[in-house]
């Protein structure tokens, strides 16, 4: 089972992108969903998470106020709206699903059950 992340691309500093995460073999409304990113040579960093049951959200300090996570259960899709992008946001972005449904310790990759293949976001200065 694999999630599919899409929506990455090349954008100028200050621009916006919306990433999508979906799955053909999972009903994502049963899972909490996290977004991560990994820059070249860096570790996978947790950015945001949305719960399955009350849609509460959590953000890392690096993206709080600029990124918004949301979900459309009818479309089995989770989104990450990214605004005011900076060159430091350049990375491969991943979505991941967690069966527990909550977002405690959302930044720990090992707590997630399924992952997507990643989508590349490049922000030019």
Coordinates of C-alpha atoms in Angstrom, one line a residue:
X1 CA 0.0 0.0 0.0
X2 CA 1.4 3.4 -0.9
X3 CA 0.2 6.9 -0.8
X4 CA 0.6 9.2 -3.8
X5 CA 1.9 12.7 -3.2
X6 CA 1.7 15.2 -6.1
X7 CA 1.7 19.0 -6.8
X8 CA 5.4 19.8 -6.4
X9 CA 7.3 21.9 -8.9
X10 CA 9.5 24.9 -9.4
X11 CA 8.3 28.2 -7.9
X12 CA 9.9 31.6 -7.2
X13 CA 10.5 32.8 -3.7
X14 CA 7.3 34.2 -2.2
X15 CA 5.2 31.9 -4.4
X16 CA 2.7 29.2 -3.5
X17 CA 2.0 25.6 -4.2
X18 CA -0.6 23.1 -3.1
X19 CA 0.5 19.5 -2.5
X20 CA -2.0 16.6 -2.6
X21 CA -1.9 13.2 -1.0
X22 CA -4.2 10.4 -1.9
X23 CA -4.3 6.6 -1.9
X24 CA -6.0 4.1 -4.1
X25 CA -6.0 1.3 -1.5
X26 CA -6.7 3.2 1.7
X27 CA -9.6 5.1 3.1
X28 CA -7.6 8.0 4.4
X29 CA -10.3 9.4 6.7
X30 CA -9.5 6.5 9.0
X31 CA -5.9 7.8 9.4
X32 CA -4.1 10.8 10.7
X33 CA -1.9 12.2 7.9
X34 CA 1.4 13.8 8.3
X35 CA 3.5 15.8 5.8
X36 CA 7.3 15.6 5.9
X37 CA 10.1 17.0 3.8
X38 CA 13.7 15.9 3.2
X39 CA 16.3 18.2 1.8
X40 CA 19.4 16.8 0.0
X41 CA 21.7 15.4 2.7
X42 CA 19.2 16.1 5.4
X43 CA 16.9 14.1 7.6
X44 CA 13.2 13.7 7.1
X45 CA 11.5 16.5 9.0
X46 CA 7.9 16.5 10.2
X47 CA 6.0 19.6 9.1
X48 CA 2.3 19.1 9.8
X49 CA -0.3 16.6 10.8
X50 CA -4.1 16.4 10.7
X51 CA -6.1 14.0 12.8
X52 CA -8.8 11.6 11.5
X53 CA -11.5 12.3 14.1
X54 CA -11.7 16.0 14.8
X55 CA -9.5 17.5 12.0
X56 CA -7.3 19.2 14.5
X57 CA -3.9 20.3 13.0
X58 CA -0.4 20.7 14.2
X59 CA 2.5 22.5 12.6
X60 CA 6.2 22.8 13.0
X61 CA 7.6 26.2 13.8
X62 CA 9.4 26.3 10.4
X63 CA 6.1 26.4 8.5
X64 CA 3.5 27.7 11.0
X65 CA 1.6 30.6 9.5
X66 CA 2.7 29.8 6.0
X67 CA 1.5 26.2 5.4
X68 CA -2.0 24.9 5.9
X69 CA -3.0 21.2 6.0
X70 CA -6.6 20.1 5.2
X71 CA -8.5 17.1 4.1
X72 CA -11.3 16.3 1.8
X73 CA -12.6 12.9 2.8
X74 CA -15.1 12.8 -0.1
X75 CA -12.1 12.9 -2.4
X76 CA -9.9 10.8 -0.2
X77 CA -7.3 13.5 -0.4
X78 CA -5.2 15.5 2.0
X79 CA -3.7 18.9 1.0
X80 CA -0.8 21.0 2.1
X81 CA -1.2 24.6 1.0
X82 CA 2.2 26.3 1.0
X83 CA 2.4 30.1 0.9
X84 CA 5.3 32.6 1.0
X85 CA 7.7 29.9 0.0
X86 CA 11.4 30.4 0.7
X87 CA 14.5 28.7 -0.9
X88 CA 14.9 26.9 2.4
X89 CA 11.7 25.1 1.7
X90 CA 13.3 23.3 -1.2
X91 CA 13.0 19.5 -0.6
X92 CA 11.2 16.4 -1.4
X93 CA 7.9 16.4 0.3
X94 CA 6.2 13.2 1.6
X95 CA 2.9 12.4 3.0
X96 CA 2.3 9.5 5.5
X97 CA -0.6 7.8 7.1
X98 CA -1.0 6.8 10.7
X99 CA -3.6 4.3 11.8
X100 CA -3.8 5.7 15.4
X101 CA -5.7 8.7 14.0
X102 CA -4.0 11.2 16.3
X103 CA -1.0 13.5 15.8
X104 CA 0.9 13.0 19.0
X105 CA 4.7 13.1 18.3
X106 CA 3.7 13.7 14.7
X107 CA 7.3 14.6 13.8
X108 CA 8.5 11.0 14.3
X109 CA 8.6 9.1 10.9
X110 CA 8.7 5.7 12.6
X111 CA 5.1 6.2 14.0
X112 CA 3.6 6.2 10.5
X113 CA 2.3 3.1 8.8
X114 CA 2.2 4.1 5.1
X115 CA 4.2 6.5 3.0
X116 CA 4.0 8.2 -0.4
X117 CA 6.8 8.4 -2.9
X118 CA 7.5 12.1 -2.5
X119 CA 7.1 15.1 -4.7
X120 CA 9.9 17.6 -5.3
X121 CA 9.5 21.3 -4.4
X122 CA 12.1 23.7 -5.6
X123 CA 12.0 27.4 -4.6
X124 CA 14.2 29.7 -6.5
X125 CA 15.6 33.0 -5.1

